[in-house]
mmCIF file of C-alpha atoms and ligand atoms in Angstrom:
data_model
loop_
_atom_site.group_PDB
_atom_site.id
_atom_site.type_symbol
_atom_site.label_atom_id
_atom_site.label_comp_id
_atom_site.label_asym_id
_atom_site.label_seq_id
_atom_site.Cartn_x
_atom_site.Cartn_y
_atom_site.Cartn_z
ATOM 1 C CA MET A 1 0.000 0.000 0.000
ATOM 2 C CA LYS A 2 2.822 2.378 0.812
ATOM 3 C CA LEU A 3 4.436 1.605 -2.517
ATOM 4 C CA LEU A 4 1.388 2.853 -4.378
ATOM 5 C CA ALA A 5 1.254 5.971 -2.250
ATOM 6 C CA SER A 6 4.906 6.836 -2.787
ATOM 7 C CA LEU A 7 4.570 6.373 -6.542
ATOM 8 C CA ALA A 8 1.753 8.907 -6.535
ATOM 9 C CA VAL A 9 3.889 11.349 -4.576
ATOM 10 C CA ALA A 10 6.774 10.846 -6.993
ATOM 11 C CA ALA A 11 4.512 11.437 -9.984
ATOM 12 C CA ALA A 12 3.236 14.664 -8.472
ATOM 13 C CA ALA A 13 6.773 15.803 -7.707
ATOM 14 C CA ILE A 14 7.830 15.158 -11.314
ATOM 15 C CA SER A 15 4.895 17.084 -12.747
ATOM 16 C CA GLY A 16 5.718 19.929 -10.371
ATOM 17 C CA SER A 17 9.322 20.076 -11.587
ATOM 18 C CA VAL A 18 8.326 20.734 -15.205
ATOM 19 C CA GLY A 19 6.719 24.039 -14.466
ATOM 20 C CA SER A 20 3.374 23.300 -12.879
ATOM 21 C CA PRO A 21 2.093 26.483 -11.233
ATOM 22 C CA VAL A 22 0.754 24.349 -8.389
ATOM 23 C CA ASP A 23 3.005 23.435 -5.473
ATOM 24 C CA ALA A 24 3.421 19.665 -5.835
ATOM 25 C CA THR A 25 3.691 19.305 -2.070
ATOM 26 C CA ASP A 26 0.242 20.825 -1.584
ATOM 27 C CA ALA A 27 -1.697 18.054 0.166
ATOM 28 C CA SER A 28 -4.898 19.047 -1.639
ATOM 29 C CA ILE A 29 -3.673 17.783 -4.995
ATOM 30 C CA LEU A 30 -2.497 14.493 -3.464
ATOM 31 C CA GLY A 31 -5.882 13.679 -1.936
ATOM 32 C CA GLY A 32 -5.264 15.164 1.505
ATOM 33 C CA THR A 33 -3.165 13.724 4.334
ATOM 34 C CA PRO A 34 -0.372 11.558 2.855
ATOM 35 C CA SER A 35 -0.178 7.924 3.946
ATOM 36 C CA SER A 36 1.912 7.308 7.056
ATOM 37 C CA ALA A 37 2.240 4.994 10.036
ATOM 38 C CA GLY A 38 4.037 4.967 13.358
ATOM 39 C CA ASN A 39 3.546 5.717 17.025
ATOM 40 C CA HIS A 40 1.425 8.541 18.423
ATOM 41 C CA GLY A 41 0.071 9.245 21.901
ATOM 42 C CA GLY A 42 1.145 5.851 23.218
ATOM 43 C CA PHE A 43 -0.586 3.978 20.391
ATOM 44 C CA TYR A 44 0.332 2.693 16.954
ATOM 45 C CA TYR A 45 -1.450 4.356 14.080
ATOM 46 C CA SER A 46 -1.754 3.474 10.421
ATOM 47 C CA TRP A 47 -3.150 5.754 7.744
ATOM 48 C CA TRP A 48 -3.303 4.646 4.114
ATOM 49 C CA THR A 49 -4.946 6.354 1.166
ATOM 50 C CA ASP A 50 -4.753 5.743 -2.576
ATOM 51 C CA ASN A 51 -5.014 9.553 -2.879
ATOM 52 C CA ALA A 52 -8.207 9.439 -4.932
ATOM 53 C CA ALA A 53 -10.417 10.935 -2.216
ATOM 54 C CA GLN A 54 -10.012 14.232 -0.408
ATOM 55 C CA ALA A 55 -9.207 12.939 3.082
ATOM 56 C CA THR A 56 -7.893 14.456 6.290
ATOM 57 C CA TYR A 57 -6.580 12.046 8.928
ATOM 58 C CA THR A 58 -5.509 13.578 12.253
ATOM 59 C CA ASN A 59 -3.859 11.920 15.248
ATOM 60 C CA LEU A 60 -5.228 13.495 18.431
ATOM 61 C CA ASP A 61 -4.258 12.967 22.095
ATOM 62 C CA GLY A 62 -3.863 9.424 23.397
ATOM 63 C CA GLY A 63 -5.940 6.883 21.507
ATOM 64 C CA THR A 64 -8.034 9.457 19.634
ATOM 65 C CA TYR A 65 -8.023 10.115 15.897
ATOM 66 C CA SER A 66 -10.295 11.947 13.495
ATOM 67 C CA LEU A 67 -10.977 11.418 9.815
ATOM 68 C CA GLN A 68 -13.012 13.348 7.270
ATOM 69 C CA TRP A 69 -13.226 12.239 3.664
ATOM 70 C CA SER A 70 -15.137 13.314 0.576
ATOM 71 C CA GLY A 71 -15.117 12.953 -3.179
ATOM 72 C CA ASN A 72 -16.920 9.591 -3.545
ATOM 73 C CA ASN A 73 -13.730 8.161 -4.994
ATOM 74 C CA GLY A 74 -10.861 5.916 -4.007
ATOM 75 C CA ASN A 75 -10.012 3.855 -0.942
ATOM 76 C CA LEU A 76 -8.650 4.940 2.433
ATOM 77 C CA VAL A 77 -8.290 3.374 5.872
ATOM 78 C CA GLY A 78 -6.847 4.671 9.121
ATOM 79 C CA GLY A 79 -6.948 4.377 12.865
ATOM 80 C CA LYS A 80 -5.118 3.723 16.113
ATOM 81 C CA GLY A 81 -4.319 0.575 18.039
ATOM 82 C CA TRP A 82 -1.247 -1.584 18.570
ATOM 83 C CA ASN A 83 1.623 -3.197 16.685
ATOM 84 C CA PRO A 84 1.985 -6.105 16.900
ATOM 85 C CA GLY A 85 -1.560 -7.336 17.313
ATOM 86 C CA VAL A 86 -2.316 -10.262 19.606
ATOM 87 C CA SER A 87 -5.101 -12.771 20.044
ATOM 88 C CA GLY A 88 -5.850 -11.901 23.654
ATOM 89 C CA ARG A 89 -6.630 -8.186 23.365
ATOM 90 C CA VAL A 90 -9.943 -6.426 23.994
ATOM 91 C CA LEU A 91 -10.050 -3.259 21.871
ATOM 92 C CA ASN A 92 -12.476 -0.636 23.155
ATOM 93 C CA TYR A 93 -13.649 2.312 21.103
ATOM 94 C CA ASN A 94 -16.026 5.234 21.508
ATOM 95 C CA GLY A 95 -16.799 8.407 19.638
ATOM 96 C CA THR A 96 -18.732 9.255 16.505
ATOM 97 C CA TYR A 97 -18.961 7.589 13.095
ATOM 98 C CA GLN A 98 -20.896 9.087 10.196
ATOM 99 C CA PRO A 99 -20.371 7.347 6.838
ATOM 100 C CA ASN A 100 -22.126 8.437 3.683
ATOM 101 C CA GLY A 101 -21.796 5.499 1.272
ATOM 102 C CA ASN A 102 -19.476 2.503 1.447
ATOM 103 C CA SER A 103 -17.476 2.508 4.694
ATOM 104 C CA TYR A 104 -16.519 0.260 7.626
ATOM 105 C CA LEU A 105 -15.825 0.810 11.298
ATOM 106 C CA ALA A 106 -13.784 -2.251 12.241
ATOM 107 C CA VAL A 107 -10.974 -3.768 14.214
ATOM 108 C CA TYR A 108 -8.542 -4.173 11.362
ATOM 109 C CA GLY A 109 -5.210 -5.929 11.144
ATOM 110 C CA TRP A 110 -2.710 -8.046 9.274
ATOM 111 C CA THR A 111 -0.623 -11.143 9.821
ATOM 112 C CA ARG A 112 2.316 -12.548 7.893
ATOM 113 C CA ASN A 113 3.246 -16.185 7.389
ATOM 114 C CA ALA A 114 0.481 -16.420 6.095
ATOM 115 C CA LEU A 115 -0.309 -12.951 4.794
ATOM 116 C CA ILE A 116 -3.908 -12.314 5.988
ATOM 117 C CA GLU A 117 -5.923 -9.084 6.167
ATOM 118 C CA TYR A 118 -8.653 -9.279 8.798
ATOM 119 C CA TYR A 119 -11.699 -7.275 9.883
ATOM 120 C CA VAL A 120 -14.088 -7.412 12.809
ATOM 121 C CA VAL A 121 -16.718 -5.053 11.419
ATOM 122 C CA GLU A 122 -18.792 -3.278 14.050
ATOM 123 C CA SER A 123 -20.694 -0.964 11.722
ATOM 124 C CA TYR A 124 -20.778 -0.124 8.041
ATOM 125 C CA GLY A 125 -22.433 2.275 5.626
ATOM 126 C CA THR A 126 -24.445 1.329 2.551
ATOM 127 C CA TYR A 127 -22.453 -1.772 1.590
ATOM 128 C CA ASP A 128 -22.539 -4.965 3.655
ATOM 129 C CA PRO A 129 -19.039 -6.462 3.292
ATOM 130 C CA SER A 130 -20.385 -9.936 3.971
ATOM 131 C CA SER A 131 -22.380 -9.869 0.730
ATOM 132 C CA ALA A 132 -19.314 -10.553 -1.434
ATOM 133 C CA ALA A 133 -17.576 -13.110 0.774
ATOM 134 C CA GLN A 134 -18.109 -16.796 1.512
ATOM 135 C CA ARG A 135 -20.052 -17.326 4.755
ATOM 136 C CA LYS A 136 -18.334 -19.858 6.976
ATOM 137 C CA GLY A 137 -20.377 -19.654 10.171
ATOM 138 C CA THR A 138 -21.466 -17.402 12.995
ATOM 139 C CA VAL A 139 -20.137 -16.561 16.432
ATOM 140 C CA THR A 140 -21.452 -14.738 19.502
ATOM 141 C CA CYS A 141 -18.910 -12.378 21.074
ATOM 142 C CA ASN A 142 -19.705 -9.896 23.863
ATOM 143 C CA GLY A 143 -23.369 -10.849 23.472
ATOM 144 C CA ALA A 144 -23.541 -9.861 19.794
ATOM 145 C CA ASN A 145 -23.908 -12.037 16.718
ATOM 146 C CA TYR A 146 -21.318 -11.933 13.943
ATOM 147 C CA ASP A 147 -21.232 -13.643 10.565
ATOM 148 C CA ILE A 148 -17.855 -15.203 9.746
ATOM 149 C CA LEU A 149 -16.622 -14.972 6.173
ATOM 150 C CA SER A 150 -13.514 -15.249 4.076
ATOM 151 C CA THR A 151 -12.558 -14.184 0.603
ATOM 152 C CA TRP A 152 -9.499 -14.006 -1.615
ATOM 153 C CA ARG A 153 -7.950 -10.773 -2.841
ATOM 154 C CA TYR A 154 -5.946 -11.011 -6.040
ATOM 155 C CA ASN A 155 -3.027 -8.651 -6.706
ATOM 156 C CA GLN A 156 -4.201 -6.054 -4.221
ATOM 157 C CA PRO A 157 -2.318 -3.598 -1.975
ATOM 158 C CA SER A 158 -1.020 -5.190 1.226
ATOM 159 C CA ILE A 159 1.534 -4.500 3.957
ATOM 160 C CA ASP A 160 4.019 -6.251 1.633
ATOM 161 C CA GLY A 161 3.135 -4.445 -1.583
ATOM 162 C CA THR A 162 0.814 -5.872 -4.230
ATOM 163 C CA LYS A 163 -0.011 -9.467 -3.268
ATOM 164 C CA THR A 164 -2.657 -12.160 -3.454
ATOM 165 C CA PHE A 165 -3.943 -13.001 0.032
ATOM 166 C CA GLU A 166 -6.968 -14.056 2.058
ATOM 167 C CA GLN A 167 -9.268 -11.707 3.970
ATOM 168 C CA PHE A 168 -10.969 -12.922 7.152
ATOM 169 C CA TRP A 169 -14.147 -11.241 8.341
ATOM 170 C CA SER A 170 -16.461 -11.119 11.331
ATOM 171 C CA VAL A 171 -19.376 -8.823 10.498
ATOM 172 C CA ARG A 172 -21.672 -7.782 13.324
ATOM 173 C CA ASN A 173 -25.269 -8.709 12.492
ATOM 174 C CA PRO A 174 -27.129 -6.463 12.964
ATOM 175 C CA LYS A 175 -24.480 -3.774 12.616
ATOM 176 C CA LYS A 176 -24.186 -1.049 15.252
ATOM 177 C CA ALA A 177 -26.240 2.026 14.448
ATOM 178 C CA TYR A 178 -24.219 5.037 13.391
ATOM 179 C CA GLY A 179 -24.833 8.742 13.123
ATOM 180 C CA GLY A 180 -24.578 9.654 16.795
ATOM 181 C CA ALA A 181 -22.368 8.334 19.555
ATOM 182 C CA ILE A 182 -21.005 4.849 19.005
ATOM 183 C CA SER A 183 -18.996 2.618 21.331
ATOM 184 C CA GLY A 184 -18.074 -1.001 21.772
ATOM 185 C CA SER A 185 -15.534 -3.663 22.660
ATOM 186 C CA VAL A 186 -13.981 -6.292 20.430
ATOM 187 C CA ASP A 187 -12.401 -9.329 22.060
ATOM 188 C CA THR A 188 -9.999 -10.533 19.400
ATOM 189 C CA ARG A 189 -9.631 -13.975 21.000
ATOM 190 C CA CYS A 190 -13.353 -14.677 20.608
ATOM 191 C CA HIS A 191 -13.152 -13.953 16.872
ATOM 192 C CA PHE A 192 -9.780 -15.532 16.171
ATOM 193 C CA ASP A 193 -10.818 -18.755 17.958
ATOM 194 C CA ALA A 194 -14.095 -18.850 16.014
ATOM 195 C CA TRP A 195 -12.211 -18.326 12.739
ATOM 196 C CA SER A 196 -9.814 -21.113 13.617
ATOM 197 C CA ARG A 197 -12.708 -23.504 14.313
ATOM 198 C CA VAL A 198 -13.919 -23.068 10.723
ATOM 199 C CA GLY A 199 -10.435 -23.477 9.262
ATOM 200 C CA MET A 200 -9.509 -19.783 8.965
ATOM 201 C CA ARG A 201 -6.052 -19.627 10.524
ATOM 202 C CA LEU A 202 -4.250 -16.330 10.892
ATOM 203 C CA GLY A 203 -0.541 -16.134 10.164
ATOM 204 C CA SER A 204 2.010 -16.730 12.911
ATOM 205 C CA GLN A 205 3.404 -13.191 12.817
ATOM 206 C CA HIS A 206 1.047 -10.373 13.775
ATOM 207 C CA ASN A 207 1.454 -6.905 12.299
ATOM 208 C CA TYR A 208 -0.690 -3.944 13.327
ATOM 209 C CA GLN A 209 -4.144 -4.245 14.935
ATOM 210 C CA ILE A 210 -6.165 -1.031 15.002
ATOM 211 C CA VAL A 211 -9.700 0.324 15.310
ATOM 212 C CA ALA A 212 -10.031 1.582 11.768
ATOM 213 C CA THR A 213 -12.367 3.695 9.721
ATOM 214 C CA GLU A 214 -12.376 2.772 6.043
ATOM 215 C CA GLY A 215 -13.966 4.591 3.122
ATOM 216 C CA TYR A 216 -14.454 3.288 -0.395
ATOM 217 C CA GLY A 217 -15.900 5.584 -3.045
ATOM 218 C CA SER A 218 -17.748 7.485 -0.341
ATOM 219 C CA SER A 219 -17.626 10.390 2.067
ATOM 220 C CA GLY A 220 -17.961 10.637 5.817
ATOM 221 C CA SER A 221 -16.365 11.429 9.123
ATOM 222 C CA ALA A 222 -15.257 9.707 12.288
ATOM 223 C CA ARG A 223 -13.727 10.728 15.589
ATOM 224 C CA LEU A 224 -12.863 7.740 17.708
ATOM 225 C CA THR A 225 -10.983 7.007 20.908
ATOM 226 C CA VAL A 226 -9.333 3.611 21.240
ATOM 227 C CA SER A 227 -8.466 2.111 24.624
HETATM 228 C C1 NAG B 1 -14.806 7.697 25.621
HETATM 229 O O1 NAG B 1 -14.538 6.985 26.822
HETATM 230 C C2 NAG B 1 -13.599 7.659 27.655
HETATM 231 C C3 NAG B 1 -13.240 6.729 28.797
HETATM 232 O O2 NAG B 1 -14.383 6.121 29.339
HETATM 233 C C4 NAG B 1 -14.174 8.977 28.093
HETATM 234 O O3 NAG B 1 -13.251 9.667 28.909
HETATM 235 C C5 NAG B 1 -14.490 9.818 26.867
HETATM 236 O O4 NAG B 1 -15.141 11.004 27.249
HETATM 237 C C6 NAG B 1 -15.387 9.053 25.905
HETATM 238 N N1 NAG B 1 -15.491 9.819 24.669
HETATM 239 C C7 NAG B 1 -16.645 10.008 24.046
HETATM 240 C C8 NAG B 1 -16.581 10.794 22.785
HETATM 241 O O5 NAG B 1 -17.694 9.577 24.464
#
């Protein structure tokens, strides 16, 4: 994912050097806040955008972040949490989430060996991510029902560049209502154990594990605190 982002930055820098009147470092022509990741406020954060939307991601104090996006174009995902992820963590979140179109509010992470992208979706906008994936079962975690699904992604952006890999999903059913205050807790062990029981095994090496807001061809806003 970072590879794609840096290519876009390089392309903008080249066009700027041949006499563009626009400052090539102006975030507005690159789709807003450039992709980055690291530590902030005692948490790990990851922010990735393909630069096709106008998006502003802001790290705030402690476990809080905010995101506004618009343009009904492109793909972006960001949030705060931990790196590496673990099976035994309960991720708590509270704040506001207001998608307009296709968007997820999810615990989101990656493993290597095998390379897996995973989601525990707490709420989503107009598109139910479980509609395109293969349903493997259901699980009850923290008193809520989730559908378990998996799907393959072919030649898509990943933490290791463009790869083919599996996505694992738990999708809360019914989803949490959005628009006003939203809060919840995700016990990763409950989901990971349920995935394992239906043959969905995460890789041995955990990468980041965050409470993410994702937008896809949409607009919206979120301000969330992770603890
Ligand atoms: C989120 O929870 C924390 C800790 O309980 C609290 O201090 C904070 O005010 C809450 N934030 C929102 C937006 O409700």
